[in-house]
């Protein structure tokens, strides 16, 4: 689709002709960059600049097709949906205008001062080109200040639009204003003309500080390190959150900035966004100390994601793209030098007071806040937030390279239980246990997570060595030749920092053996890692409106639903793998509006798998969702999806279903009759040599699934279901019927065989249902199918606990069993003929 014509422009204009005609190269500091291909189609940039020309206004610019589409917003953006801000569409700007901050000289178009008030990336919620033609753009901003969903709507005049904040978690109350300073320099529009004077005043302030001295050639920027300790409260101490990242020294000298890691490695080329932010500060000489982090989609620092970014050193487009996909943040907690003065001899509290006035209020440079005296409370907050811990610092401490008791670090690590699958010997003594090999169950199979040796002490080590010597041999889970592999019989608890990208434990420490826990319960919390590619793919699932009530009778929220799907994923994903899915979405909860969705919209992120299939009924292609990992499942839940329905076959062999299903639907029949009919199905299947597996529908009935092993077509599966249903009704005429019309069922259980066929659906095992009880479709053992059974018994509250208690999923065999269907069908036909 071609771009729409712009106001006051001719169709043969190049994208930036209007921009350049209004400006004189060499007379203005504005960039004259060329138009080009969008920097990264997955994460286009946006910027909001505040501009004082003839009048004060804001300029919103969105990257579209290699230029910045621009709107002048006189009153600026408002995060209150009640405010509909007028926005005038103006000429396209070059991409490098997003970093412009400074002065447009008198006599030039737009003469005045400009600051970068906010910037970041945005996600189009629809086709931007089409939206420009139609006059409506919907997008989601991820900036330092502006976040959430926004709309631009065109008015009667082509240039006149309205900028409106959509309702979401990023809404702000009236009067809750944004900070006025630049996200680059930290200066307001009024302060920017005084940039040089502000720097001079700061230099004078620094020089007057008692203890500061001229910066000499002997300046030692090696970091001050903390000693280990326990949480404590103490007067005269400051407590900061400890982030899991790279310790970083940022040096600003003139117009250039360099970044150096704790071990002296240069990180300037790997993190040009951070170096550029330091260089944009109005102070020509600085030495900053802090922690560099990259957050995961939940907002917590991830060391593995940080390593992935650091591995792209050397500059170039890969680094630029990674800076958008994996944005870094530099938490600055100390100021070692400024304005030519060495500040290390100043008390910490004074260094931090100087530092607080240097940094922008928002952006990639963050001032590391502290709390005085109350270390235990800060530590508890770090634990709740899933952070690495806290650092306590003496308020009067000077800065000295090396480890010091003036700084105390207290780590907060997560722990979990893992299966012991082997052991490695100590060095030099091959008969002695040195480390345990660990694994966890993922998707029903054991996955190796690495070794743990730290924390193993004498008596515990000897007891483990005895137990493992008596344990039968087991299968090798990795190519490590030093491991003696044993059967998965024993469990231990391990502290660890996080999972690495390849699914191993980082910094594991042995805690204890768990004799009270079965190995099958060790399902872990690891999602399939992202491929380590030159352009990282980040699976971002931000839960919007997590507090919205979805199940009012139970007081359960949308956040509870998303959490359920994330936690049940190890058991549910095998039934979803490579299958087309159909969603039923309830954006306002179970009592609100609902709609089916089988065609994935354009705004779905690239990492969500889709399968394009032709729809005969719709005479068009349909882009079906595929959920092969926990992140995809969480994304679907965040759309407001409650039940998830799946095809009976997989994309690798769509013509052959994996199972045949009998749907036992009671309507006005008592549920006890459903149980009786289900047991009759079991009896019949056993009679003809067919395995059969029950599950609750999660709503009102039961499903009985018969594994096919890919041996039948959909029509043959449907025929099998019809034969089974016919015989069941003949055997249970007082309880069962094949009449589809409810009025003709006479209070009997409808044995539905029509849910089989190409494109027919089954509510997925473990799927939530839009019921007041927040029930789920739960796999059952036949011993659980009795007259005391109810669908409401299994809900998103207890399903995960149930599966962790079970030795195995009672339905899983339906995915792998391959019964003798020829013999079973012959026996079934004989029975039908006899009936």
PDB file of C-alpha atoms in Angstrom, residues 287-543:
ATOM      1  CA  UNK A 287      33.295   9.548  36.696  1.00  0.00           C
ATOM      2  CA  UNK A 288      30.176   7.553  37.626  1.00  0.00           C
ATOM      3  CA  UNK A 289      29.931   4.196  39.395  1.00  0.00           C
ATOM      4  CA  UNK A 290      26.899   1.955  39.108  1.00  0.00           C
ATOM      5  CA  UNK A 291      25.258  -1.224  37.874  1.00  0.00           C
ATOM      6  CA  UNK A 292      24.336  -1.905  34.254  1.00  0.00           C
ATOM      7  CA  UNK A 293      21.260  -4.126  33.808  1.00  0.00           C
ATOM      8  CA  UNK A 294      18.924  -5.443  31.135  1.00  0.00           C
ATOM      9  CA  UNK A 295      15.439  -6.276  32.336  1.00  0.00           C
ATOM     10  CA  UNK A 296      13.404  -9.300  31.307  1.00  0.00           C
ATOM     11  CA  UNK A 297       9.766  -8.925  30.129  1.00  0.00           C
ATOM     12  CA  UNK A 298       8.541  -8.904  33.739  1.00  0.00           C
ATOM     13  CA  UNK A 299      10.783  -5.926  34.552  1.00  0.00           C
ATOM     14  CA  UNK A 300      13.380  -7.840  36.597  1.00  0.00           C
ATOM     15  CA  UNK A 301      17.104  -7.672  35.800  1.00  0.00           C
ATOM     16  CA  UNK A 302      18.265 -10.671  33.762  1.00  0.00           C
ATOM     17  CA  UNK A 303      21.964 -11.492  33.718  1.00  0.00           C
ATOM     18  CA  UNK A 304      21.608 -13.804  30.712  1.00  0.00           C
ATOM     19  CA  UNK A 305      19.924 -11.088  28.626  1.00  0.00           C
ATOM     20  CA  UNK A 306      22.657  -8.659  29.667  1.00  0.00           C
ATOM     21  CA  UNK A 307      25.300 -11.152  28.540  1.00  0.00           C
ATOM     22  CA  UNK A 308      23.539 -11.504  25.215  1.00  0.00           C
ATOM     23  CA  UNK A 309      23.739  -7.761  24.631  1.00  0.00           C
ATOM     24  CA  UNK A 310      27.344  -7.551  25.769  1.00  0.00           C
ATOM     25  CA  UNK A 311      28.237 -10.261  23.266  1.00  0.00           C
ATOM     26  CA  UNK A 312      27.301  -7.960  20.381  1.00  0.00           C
ATOM     27  CA  UNK A 313      30.222  -5.579  20.838  1.00  0.00           C
ATOM     28  CA  UNK A 314      31.677  -3.824  17.799  1.00  0.00           C
ATOM     29  CA  UNK A 315      28.878  -1.458  16.900  1.00  0.00           C
ATOM     30  CA  UNK A 316      26.837  -1.741  13.734  1.00  0.00           C
ATOM     31  CA  UNK A 317      23.162  -2.446  13.048  1.00  0.00           C
ATOM     32  CA  UNK A 318      23.066  -5.550  15.256  1.00  0.00           C
ATOM     33  CA  UNK A 319      23.992  -3.497  18.310  1.00  0.00           C
ATOM     34  CA  UNK A 320      21.492  -0.783  17.358  1.00  0.00           C
ATOM     35  CA  UNK A 321      18.710  -3.352  17.030  1.00  0.00           C
ATOM     36  CA  UNK A 322      19.671  -5.025  20.300  1.00  0.00           C
ATOM     37  CA  UNK A 323      19.494  -1.648  22.055  1.00  0.00           C
ATOM     38  CA  UNK A 324      15.831  -1.539  21.065  1.00  0.00           C
ATOM     39  CA  UNK A 325      14.972  -5.184  21.753  1.00  0.00           C
ATOM     40  CA  UNK A 326      17.007  -5.354  24.977  1.00  0.00           C
ATOM     41  CA  UNK A 327      17.228  -1.816  26.364  1.00  0.00           C
ATOM     42  CA  UNK A 328      19.798  -1.343  29.102  1.00  0.00           C
ATOM     43  CA  UNK A 329      19.554   0.785  32.227  1.00  0.00           C
ATOM     44  CA  UNK A 330      22.495   2.195  34.189  1.00  0.00           C
ATOM     45  CA  UNK A 331      21.680   2.533  37.900  1.00  0.00           C
ATOM     46  CA  UNK A 332      24.223   5.106  39.151  1.00  0.00           C
ATOM     47  CA  UNK A 333      24.987   4.961  42.866  1.00  0.00           C
ATOM     48  CA  UNK A 334      28.225   6.916  43.244  1.00  0.00           C
ATOM     49  CA  UNK A 335      30.081   9.956  41.901  1.00  0.00           C
ATOM     50  CA  UNK A 336      33.866   9.536  42.032  1.00  0.00           C
ATOM     51  CA  UNK A 337      34.958  12.651  40.166  1.00  0.00           C
ATOM     52  CA  UNK A 338      33.440  15.741  38.569  1.00  0.00           C
ATOM     53  CA  UNK A 339      34.561  19.064  37.123  1.00  0.00           C
ATOM     54  CA  UNK A 340      38.225  18.151  37.444  1.00  0.00           C
ATOM     55  CA  UNK A 341      37.929  17.217  41.124  1.00  0.00           C
ATOM     56  CA  UNK A 342      38.523  13.899  42.849  1.00  0.00           C
ATOM     57  CA  UNK A 343      35.537  13.288  45.171  1.00  0.00           C
ATOM     58  CA  UNK A 344      36.455   9.886  46.611  1.00  0.00           C
ATOM     59  CA  UNK A 345      37.474  11.345  49.981  1.00  0.00           C
ATOM     60  CA  UNK A 346      34.042  12.936  50.489  1.00  0.00           C
ATOM     61  CA  UNK A 347      31.582  11.027  52.710  1.00  0.00           C
ATOM     62  CA  UNK A 348      29.221   8.840  50.685  1.00  0.00           C
ATOM     63  CA  UNK A 349      26.143  10.810  51.671  1.00  0.00           C
ATOM     64  CA  UNK A 350      27.696  13.994  50.191  1.00  0.00           C
ATOM     65  CA  UNK A 351      28.782  12.244  46.990  1.00  0.00           C
ATOM     66  CA  UNK A 352      25.247  10.970  46.515  1.00  0.00           C
ATOM     67  CA  UNK A 353      23.765  14.423  47.148  1.00  0.00           C
ATOM     68  CA  UNK A 354      25.908  15.788  44.296  1.00  0.00           C
ATOM     69  CA  UNK A 355      25.014  12.848  42.083  1.00  0.00           C
ATOM     70  CA  UNK A 356      21.260  13.222  42.576  1.00  0.00           C
ATOM     71  CA  UNK A 357      21.327  16.656  40.943  1.00  0.00           C
ATOM     72  CA  UNK A 358      23.193  15.468  37.841  1.00  0.00           C
ATOM     73  CA  UNK A 359      20.902  12.836  36.358  1.00  0.00           C
ATOM     74  CA  UNK A 360      17.649  13.113  34.398  1.00  0.00           C
ATOM     75  CA  UNK A 361      14.470  12.227  36.239  1.00  0.00           C
ATOM     76  CA  UNK A 362      13.705   9.547  33.616  1.00  0.00           C
ATOM     77  CA  UNK A 363      15.661   7.685  30.960  1.00  0.00           C
ATOM     78  CA  UNK A 364      18.412   5.087  30.715  1.00  0.00           C
ATOM     79  CA  UNK A 365      20.439   6.730  33.481  1.00  0.00           C
ATOM     80  CA  UNK A 366      18.789   6.195  36.876  1.00  0.00           C
ATOM     81  CA  UNK A 367      19.801   7.538  40.249  1.00  0.00           C
ATOM     82  CA  UNK A 368      20.037   4.627  42.703  1.00  0.00           C
ATOM     83  CA  UNK A 369      17.829   5.670  45.603  1.00  0.00           C
ATOM     84  CA  UNK A 370      18.594   4.609  49.162  1.00  0.00           C
ATOM     85  CA  UNK A 371      16.829   4.153  52.485  1.00  0.00           C
ATOM     86  CA  UNK A 372      18.527   5.172  55.727  1.00  0.00           C
ATOM     87  CA  UNK A 373      18.821   2.784  58.680  1.00  0.00           C
ATOM     88  CA  UNK A 374      16.110   0.203  57.765  1.00  0.00           C
ATOM     89  CA  UNK A 375      18.108  -2.525  56.015  1.00  0.00           C
ATOM     90  CA  UNK A 376      15.764  -5.384  56.837  1.00  0.00           C
ATOM     91  CA  UNK A 377      12.788  -3.664  55.222  1.00  0.00           C
ATOM     92  CA  UNK A 378      14.818  -2.945  52.077  1.00  0.00           C
ATOM     93  CA  UNK A 379      15.967  -6.571  51.973  1.00  0.00           C
ATOM     94  CA  UNK A 380      12.374  -7.819  52.249  1.00  0.00           C
ATOM     95  CA  UNK A 381      11.418  -5.516  49.364  1.00  0.00           C
ATOM     96  CA  UNK A 382      14.267  -6.912  47.274  1.00  0.00           C
ATOM     97  CA  UNK A 383      13.044 -10.439  47.952  1.00  0.00           C
ATOM     98  CA  UNK A 384       9.474  -9.561  46.938  1.00  0.00           C
ATOM     99  CA  UNK A 385      10.721  -7.904  43.751  1.00  0.00           C
ATOM    100  CA  UNK A 386      12.924 -10.864  42.854  1.00  0.00           C
ATOM    101  CA  UNK A 387      16.091  -8.744  42.920  1.00  0.00           C
ATOM    102  CA  UNK A 388      19.577  -9.924  43.820  1.00  0.00           C
ATOM    103  CA  UNK A 389      19.567  -8.352  47.273  1.00  0.00           C
ATOM    104  CA  UNK A 390      20.717  -5.150  49.010  1.00  0.00           C
ATOM    105  CA  UNK A 391      23.938  -3.303  49.746  1.00  0.00           C
ATOM    106  CA  UNK A 392      24.360  -1.482  53.051  1.00  0.00           C
ATOM    107  CA  UNK A 393      26.863   1.389  53.056  1.00  0.00           C
ATOM    108  CA  UNK A 394      28.199   3.546  55.861  1.00  0.00           C
ATOM    109  CA  UNK A 395      26.868   7.031  55.212  1.00  0.00           C
ATOM    110  CA  UNK A 396      30.255   8.562  56.064  1.00  0.00           C
ATOM    111  CA  UNK A 397      32.379   6.053  54.121  1.00  0.00           C
ATOM    112  CA  UNK A 398      35.019   7.299  51.696  1.00  0.00           C
ATOM    113  CA  UNK A 399      35.593   5.498  48.402  1.00  0.00           C
ATOM    114  CA  UNK A 400      38.521   3.045  48.416  1.00  0.00           C
ATOM    115  CA  UNK A 401      39.323   0.498  45.716  1.00  0.00           C
ATOM    116  CA  UNK A 402      38.979  -3.113  46.825  1.00  0.00           C
ATOM    117  CA  UNK A 403      36.793  -4.946  49.321  1.00  0.00           C
ATOM    118  CA  UNK A 404      35.676  -3.128  52.439  1.00  0.00           C
ATOM    119  CA  UNK A 405      33.546  -3.733  55.523  1.00  0.00           C
ATOM    120  CA  UNK A 406      32.113  -0.226  55.027  1.00  0.00           C
ATOM    121  CA  UNK A 407      29.918  -1.764  52.336  1.00  0.00           C
ATOM    122  CA  UNK A 408      27.944  -4.946  53.126  1.00  0.00           C
ATOM    123  CA  UNK A 409      26.045  -6.962  50.485  1.00  0.00           C
ATOM    124  CA  UNK A 410      23.164  -9.248  51.389  1.00  0.00           C
ATOM    125  CA  UNK A 411      22.014 -11.573  48.616  1.00  0.00           C
ATOM    126  CA  UNK A 412      18.442 -12.727  48.111  1.00  0.00           C
ATOM    127  CA  UNK A 413      18.390 -15.794  45.902  1.00  0.00           C
ATOM    128  CA  UNK A 414      15.551 -17.946  44.700  1.00  0.00           C
ATOM    129  CA  UNK A 415      15.428 -21.646  45.470  1.00  0.00           C
ATOM    130  CA  UNK A 416      13.710 -24.655  43.945  1.00  0.00           C
ATOM    131  CA  UNK A 417      13.786 -28.436  44.050  1.00  0.00           C
ATOM    132  CA  UNK A 418      15.617 -30.511  41.441  1.00  0.00           C
ATOM    133  CA  UNK A 419      16.015 -34.188  40.595  1.00  0.00           C
ATOM    134  CA  UNK A 420      19.446 -35.713  41.290  1.00  0.00           C
ATOM    135  CA  UNK A 421      20.392 -37.588  38.113  1.00  0.00           C
ATOM    136  CA  UNK A 422      24.109 -38.196  38.666  1.00  0.00           C
ATOM    137  CA  UNK A 423      27.306 -37.219  40.399  1.00  0.00           C
ATOM    138  CA  UNK A 424      30.863 -36.157  39.599  1.00  0.00           C
ATOM    139  CA  UNK A 425      33.970 -36.977  41.657  1.00  0.00           C
ATOM    140  CA  UNK A 426      36.209 -34.522  43.441  1.00  0.00           C
ATOM    141  CA  UNK A 427      39.510 -33.637  41.809  1.00  0.00           C
ATOM    142  CA  UNK A 428      42.178 -36.233  42.528  1.00  0.00           C
ATOM    143  CA  UNK A 429      39.767 -38.581  44.366  1.00  0.00           C
ATOM    144  CA  UNK A 430      37.479 -40.265  41.860  1.00  0.00           C
ATOM    145  CA  UNK A 431      35.700 -42.281  44.543  1.00  0.00           C
ATOM    146  CA  UNK A 432      34.506 -39.177  46.413  1.00  0.00           C
ATOM    147  CA  UNK A 433      31.425 -37.193  45.452  1.00  0.00           C
ATOM    148  CA  UNK A 434      32.276 -33.618  44.421  1.00  0.00           C
ATOM    149  CA  UNK A 435      29.131 -32.370  42.683  1.00  0.00           C
ATOM    150  CA  UNK A 436      25.578 -33.453  41.895  1.00  0.00           C
ATOM    151  CA  UNK A 437      24.138 -33.498  38.385  1.00  0.00           C
ATOM    152  CA  UNK A 438      20.632 -32.005  38.411  1.00  0.00           C
ATOM    153  CA  UNK A 439      17.577 -32.092  36.180  1.00  0.00           C
ATOM    154  CA  UNK A 440      13.924 -31.050  36.160  1.00  0.00           C
ATOM    155  CA  UNK A 441      10.869 -32.179  34.244  1.00  0.00           C
ATOM    156  CA  UNK A 442       9.939 -30.030  31.245  1.00  0.00           C
ATOM    157  CA  UNK A 443       7.011 -31.137  29.142  1.00  0.00           C
ATOM    158  CA  UNK A 444       7.069 -34.552  30.829  1.00  0.00           C
ATOM    159  CA  UNK A 445      10.751 -35.276  30.121  1.00  0.00           C
ATOM    160  CA  UNK A 446      13.855 -34.758  32.230  1.00  0.00           C
ATOM    161  CA  UNK A 447      16.035 -31.823  31.202  1.00  0.00           C
ATOM    162  CA  UNK A 448      19.580 -31.352  32.482  1.00  0.00           C
ATOM    163  CA  UNK A 449      20.154 -28.093  34.398  1.00  0.00           C
ATOM    164  CA  UNK A 450      23.815 -28.422  35.393  1.00  0.00           C
ATOM    165  CA  UNK A 451      25.834 -29.394  38.462  1.00  0.00           C
ATOM    166  CA  UNK A 452      25.985 -28.135  42.026  1.00  0.00           C
ATOM    167  CA  UNK A 453      28.984 -28.604  44.314  1.00  0.00           C
ATOM    168  CA  UNK A 454      28.882 -25.477  46.457  1.00  0.00           C
ATOM    169  CA  UNK A 455      27.155 -26.051  49.794  1.00  0.00           C
ATOM    170  CA  UNK A 456      27.810 -29.806  49.962  1.00  0.00           C
ATOM    171  CA  UNK A 457      29.217 -30.465  53.434  1.00  0.00           C
ATOM    172  CA  UNK A 458      30.784 -33.517  55.076  1.00  0.00           C
ATOM    173  CA  UNK A 459      27.924 -35.532  56.587  1.00  0.00           C
ATOM    174  CA  UNK A 460      25.419 -34.616  53.860  1.00  0.00           C
ATOM    175  CA  UNK A 461      27.982 -35.363  51.157  1.00  0.00           C
ATOM    176  CA  UNK A 462      28.696 -38.825  52.604  1.00  0.00           C
ATOM    177  CA  UNK A 463      24.996 -39.665  52.940  1.00  0.00           C
ATOM    178  CA  UNK A 464      24.344 -38.623  49.324  1.00  0.00           C
ATOM    179  CA  UNK A 465      27.287 -40.695  48.138  1.00  0.00           C
ATOM    180  CA  UNK A 466      25.846 -43.755  49.914  1.00  0.00           C
ATOM    181  CA  UNK A 467      22.345 -43.194  48.472  1.00  0.00           C
ATOM    182  CA  UNK A 468      23.590 -42.672  44.929  1.00  0.00           C
ATOM    183  CA  UNK A 469      25.811 -45.770  45.130  1.00  0.00           C
ATOM    184  CA  UNK A 470      22.654 -47.786  45.860  1.00  0.00           C
ATOM    185  CA  UNK A 471      20.645 -46.087  43.073  1.00  0.00           C
ATOM    186  CA  UNK A 472      20.320 -47.936  39.744  1.00  0.00           C
ATOM    187  CA  UNK A 473      22.102 -46.472  36.711  1.00  0.00           C
ATOM    188  CA  UNK A 474      20.231 -43.881  34.665  1.00  0.00           C
ATOM    189  CA  UNK A 475      20.271 -42.401  31.179  1.00  0.00           C
ATOM    190  CA  UNK A 476      22.838 -39.749  30.272  1.00  0.00           C
ATOM    191  CA  UNK A 477      21.251 -36.304  29.958  1.00  0.00           C
ATOM    192  CA  UNK A 478      24.316 -34.456  28.648  1.00  0.00           C
ATOM    193  CA  UNK A 479      27.651 -35.225  27.021  1.00  0.00           C
ATOM    194  CA  UNK A 480      29.606 -34.654  30.239  1.00  0.00           C
ATOM    195  CA  UNK A 481      31.975 -37.606  30.493  1.00  0.00           C
ATOM    196  CA  UNK A 482      32.722 -37.025  34.182  1.00  0.00           C
ATOM    197  CA  UNK A 483      29.185 -37.789  35.397  1.00  0.00           C
ATOM    198  CA  UNK A 484      28.043 -41.133  36.775  1.00  0.00           C
ATOM    199  CA  UNK A 485      24.370 -41.110  35.781  1.00  0.00           C
ATOM    200  CA  UNK A 486      21.746 -42.575  38.127  1.00  0.00           C
ATOM    201  CA  UNK A 487      18.008 -43.155  37.966  1.00  0.00           C
ATOM    202  CA  UNK A 488      15.864 -40.136  38.975  1.00  0.00           C
ATOM    203  CA  UNK A 489      14.979 -41.252  42.518  1.00  0.00           C
ATOM    204  CA  UNK A 490      16.158 -38.424  44.788  1.00  0.00           C
ATOM    205  CA  UNK A 491      15.410 -34.686  45.113  1.00  0.00           C
ATOM    206  CA  UNK A 492      17.344 -31.772  46.601  1.00  0.00           C
ATOM    207  CA  UNK A 493      16.718 -28.066  47.213  1.00  0.00           C
ATOM    208  CA  UNK A 494      19.112 -25.620  45.552  1.00  0.00           C
ATOM    209  CA  UNK A 495      19.575 -21.875  45.817  1.00  0.00           C
ATOM    210  CA  UNK A 496      20.350 -20.200  42.498  1.00  0.00           C
ATOM    211  CA  UNK A 497      20.372 -16.780  40.894  1.00  0.00           C
ATOM    212  CA  UNK A 498      18.529 -17.523  37.638  1.00  0.00           C
ATOM    213  CA  UNK A 499      18.406 -19.785  34.617  1.00  0.00           C
ATOM    214  CA  UNK A 500      20.933 -19.139  31.868  1.00  0.00           C
ATOM    215  CA  UNK A 501      19.789 -18.870  28.268  1.00  0.00           C
ATOM    216  CA  UNK A 502      20.478 -22.595  27.703  1.00  0.00           C
ATOM    217  CA  UNK A 503      18.379 -23.594  30.711  1.00  0.00           C
ATOM    218  CA  UNK A 504      21.136 -24.242  33.273  1.00  0.00           C
ATOM    219  CA  UNK A 505      21.261 -22.902  36.820  1.00  0.00           C
ATOM    220  CA  UNK A 506      23.412 -19.870  37.494  1.00  0.00           C
ATOM    221  CA  UNK A 507      25.333 -19.769  40.795  1.00  0.00           C
ATOM    222  CA  UNK A 508      23.676 -22.879  42.336  1.00  0.00           C
ATOM    223  CA  UNK A 509      24.226 -23.697  46.024  1.00  0.00           C
ATOM    224  CA  UNK A 510      23.105 -26.972  47.600  1.00  0.00           C
ATOM    225  CA  UNK A 511      20.707 -26.533  50.555  1.00  0.00           C
ATOM    226  CA  UNK A 512      19.377 -29.985  51.554  1.00  0.00           C
ATOM    227  CA  UNK A 513      18.022 -33.275  50.332  1.00  0.00           C
ATOM    228  CA  UNK A 514      14.230 -33.470  50.029  1.00  0.00           C
ATOM    229  CA  UNK A 515      13.013 -36.934  51.015  1.00  0.00           C
ATOM    230  CA  UNK A 516       9.458 -35.608  51.189  1.00  0.00           C
ATOM    231  CA  UNK A 517       9.143 -34.727  47.509  1.00  0.00           C
ATOM    232  CA  UNK A 518       8.713 -36.947  44.459  1.00  0.00           C
ATOM    233  CA  UNK A 519      11.002 -36.342  41.461  1.00  0.00           C
ATOM    234  CA  UNK A 520       7.986 -35.846  39.147  1.00  0.00           C
ATOM    235  CA  UNK A 521       7.037 -32.758  41.156  1.00  0.00           C
ATOM    236  CA  UNK A 522      10.240 -30.995  40.086  1.00  0.00           C
ATOM    237  CA  UNK A 523       8.819 -29.150  37.092  1.00  0.00           C
ATOM    238  CA  UNK A 524      10.809 -25.939  37.522  1.00  0.00           C
ATOM    239  CA  UNK A 525      10.085 -22.457  36.199  1.00  0.00           C
ATOM    240  CA  UNK A 526      12.228 -22.363  33.083  1.00  0.00           C
ATOM    241  CA  UNK A 527      10.652 -21.256  29.801  1.00  0.00           C
ATOM    242  CA  UNK A 528      12.279 -22.373  26.566  1.00  0.00           C
ATOM    243  CA  UNK A 529      15.276 -20.058  26.018  1.00  0.00           C
ATOM    244  CA  UNK A 530      15.449 -17.583  23.198  1.00  0.00           C
ATOM    245  CA  UNK A 531      17.782 -18.459  20.320  1.00  0.00           C
ATOM    246  CA  UNK A 532      21.115 -16.687  20.725  1.00  0.00           C
ATOM    247  CA  UNK A 533      21.137 -14.835  17.424  1.00  0.00           C
ATOM    248  CA  UNK A 534      22.756 -11.658  16.206  1.00  0.00           C
ATOM    249  CA  UNK A 535      19.362  -9.964  16.579  1.00  0.00           C
ATOM    250  CA  UNK A 536      17.845 -11.168  19.868  1.00  0.00           C
ATOM    251  CA  UNK A 537      14.177 -12.029  19.908  1.00  0.00           C
ATOM    252  CA  UNK A 538      12.631 -10.915  23.189  1.00  0.00           C
ATOM    253  CA  UNK A 539       9.404 -12.600  24.191  1.00  0.00           C
ATOM    254  CA  UNK A 540       7.770  -9.669  25.910  1.00  0.00           C
ATOM    255  CA  UNK A 541       4.528 -10.466  27.736  1.00  0.00           C
ATOM    256  CA  UNK A 542       3.453  -7.443  29.737  1.00  0.00           C
ATOM    257  CA  UNK A 543       0.244  -8.204  31.627  1.00  0.00           C
TER     258      UNK A 543
END
